[in-house]
Amino acid sequence: MFKPLIEVNLRDTFVEYKKNGVRVRKPVPNGLYDSRMGPADAVSTCGTCHKIGTACPGHYGYVALAKYREVDQTTSILQYREVDQTTPIPGPR
């Protein structure tokens, strides 16, 4: 079984700053485009194996996703309706 190299836990993917008046975008560490996952283009260097571009095979990471809660909300509404039949079911927001 593969163990993830890093955990992607930041929503931000790039940091923007100006260098000599030119806007530059740099990947955020522990973000989606972290260089340890592999280079994002043909001229970048991998942060893990230090190979350039397509010479790097890519590396495993882990993305923590939020729990999908619509089923929990629907169950709560239906249980509430069983207790009080006069209350209308709320529609989509």
GROMACS .gro file of C-alpha atoms in nm:
model
   93
    1MET     CA    1   0.000   0.000   0.000
    2PHE     CA    2   0.123   0.348  -0.083
    3LYS     CA    3   0.167   0.610   0.186
    4PRO     CA    4   0.105   0.970   0.085
    5LEU     CA    5   0.408   1.192   0.066
    6ILE     CA    6   0.222   1.505   0.174
    7GLU     CA    7  -0.126   1.601   0.282
    8VAL     CA    8  -0.288   1.872   0.072
    9ASN     CA    9  -0.466   2.081   0.332
   10LEU     CA   10  -0.469   2.437   0.199
   11ARG     CA   11  -0.733   2.582  -0.030
   12ASP     CA   12  -0.490   2.829  -0.180
   13THR     CA   13  -0.296   2.700  -0.479
   14PHE     CA   14  -0.076   2.997  -0.567
   15VAL     CA   15   0.075   3.298  -0.393
   16GLU     CA   16   0.083   3.608  -0.611
   17TYR     CA   17   0.351   3.873  -0.572
   18LYS     CA   18   0.527   4.130  -0.788
   19LYS     CA   19   0.889   4.096  -0.893
   20ASN     CA   20   1.031   4.395  -1.082
   21GLY     CA   21   0.675   4.511  -1.152
   22VAL     CA   22   0.572   4.175  -1.305
   23ARG     CA   23   0.303   3.963  -1.140
   24VAL     CA   24   0.444   3.622  -1.045
   25ARG     CA   25   0.247   3.317  -0.926
   26LYS     CA   26   0.423   3.062  -0.707
   27PRO     CA   27   0.268   2.733  -0.582
   28VAL     CA   28   0.181   2.723  -0.211
   29PRO     CA   29   0.354   2.457   0.006
   30ASN     CA   30   0.098   2.189   0.108
   31GLY     CA   31  -0.137   2.327  -0.159
   32LEU     CA   32  -0.272   2.155  -0.468
   33TYR     CA   33   0.031   2.241  -0.683
   34ASP     CA   34   0.300   2.169  -0.422
   35SER     CA   35   0.624   2.086  -0.605
   36ARG     CA   36   0.670   1.772  -0.391
   37MET     CA   37   0.377   1.613  -0.581
   38GLY     CA   38   0.569   1.652  -0.908
   39PRO     CA   39   0.643   1.941  -1.145
   40ALA     CA   40   0.346   2.129  -1.290
   41ASP     CA   41   0.515   2.200  -1.623
   42ALA     CA   42   0.805   2.087  -1.842
   43VAL     CA   43   1.063   2.331  -1.700
   44SER     CA   44   0.992   2.301  -1.324
   45THR     CA   45   1.193   2.083  -1.087
   46CYS     CA   46   1.028   1.822  -0.863
   47GLY     CA   47   1.057   1.896  -0.491
   48THR     CA   48   1.090   1.525  -0.407
   49CYS     CA   49   1.315   1.355  -0.664
   50HIS     CA   50   1.460   1.680  -0.810
   51LYS     CA   51   1.401   1.565  -1.169
   52ILE     CA   52   1.291   1.813  -1.434
   53GLY     CA   53   0.957   1.807  -1.618
   54THR     CA   54   0.846   1.475  -1.764
   55ALA     CA   55   1.142   1.285  -1.613
   56CYS     CA   56   0.954   1.285  -1.280
   57PRO     CA   57   0.683   1.016  -1.258
   58GLY     CA   58   0.481   1.211  -0.996
   59HIS     CA   59   0.433   1.135  -0.628
   60TYR     CA   60   0.137   1.040  -0.409
   61GLY     CA   61  -0.043   1.286  -0.189
   62TYR     CA   62  -0.359   1.292   0.021
   63VAL     CA   63  -0.645   1.538  -0.022
   64ALA     CA   64  -0.877   1.565   0.279
   65LEU     CA   65  -1.232   1.622   0.154
   66ALA     CA   66  -1.517   1.767   0.357
   67LYS     CA   67  -1.794   1.528   0.464
   68TYR     CA   68  -2.099   1.538   0.238
   69ARG     CA   69  -2.390   1.618   0.471
   70GLU     CA   70  -2.700   1.634   0.249
   71VAL     CA   71  -2.813   1.285   0.353
   72ASP     CA   72  -2.789   1.382   0.721
   73GLN     CA   73  -2.996   1.696   0.662
   74THR     CA   74  -3.263   1.508   0.464
   75THR     CA   75  -3.291   1.243   0.737
   76SER     CA   76  -3.328   1.514   1.003
   77ILE     CA   77  -3.604   1.688   0.805
   78LEU     CA   78  -3.797   1.363   0.752
   79GLN     CA   79  -3.770   1.271   1.120
   80TYR     CA   80  -3.892   1.618   1.215
   81ARG     CA   81  -4.189   1.583   0.977
   82GLU     CA   82  -4.293   1.257   1.146
   83VAL     CA   83  -4.319   1.441   1.479
   84ASP     CA   84  -4.502   1.750   1.349
   85GLN     CA   85  -4.710   1.688   1.035
   86THR     CA   86  -4.827   2.053   1.017
   87THR     CA   87  -4.480   2.196   0.949
   88PRO     CA   88  -4.402   2.238   0.577
   89ILE     CA   89  -4.079   2.093   0.440
   90PRO     CA   90  -3.840   2.380   0.358
   91GLY     CA   91  -3.746   2.415  -0.009
   92PRO     CA   92  -3.400   2.466  -0.157
   93ARG     CA   93  -3.221   2.785  -0.063
   0.00000   0.00000   0.00000
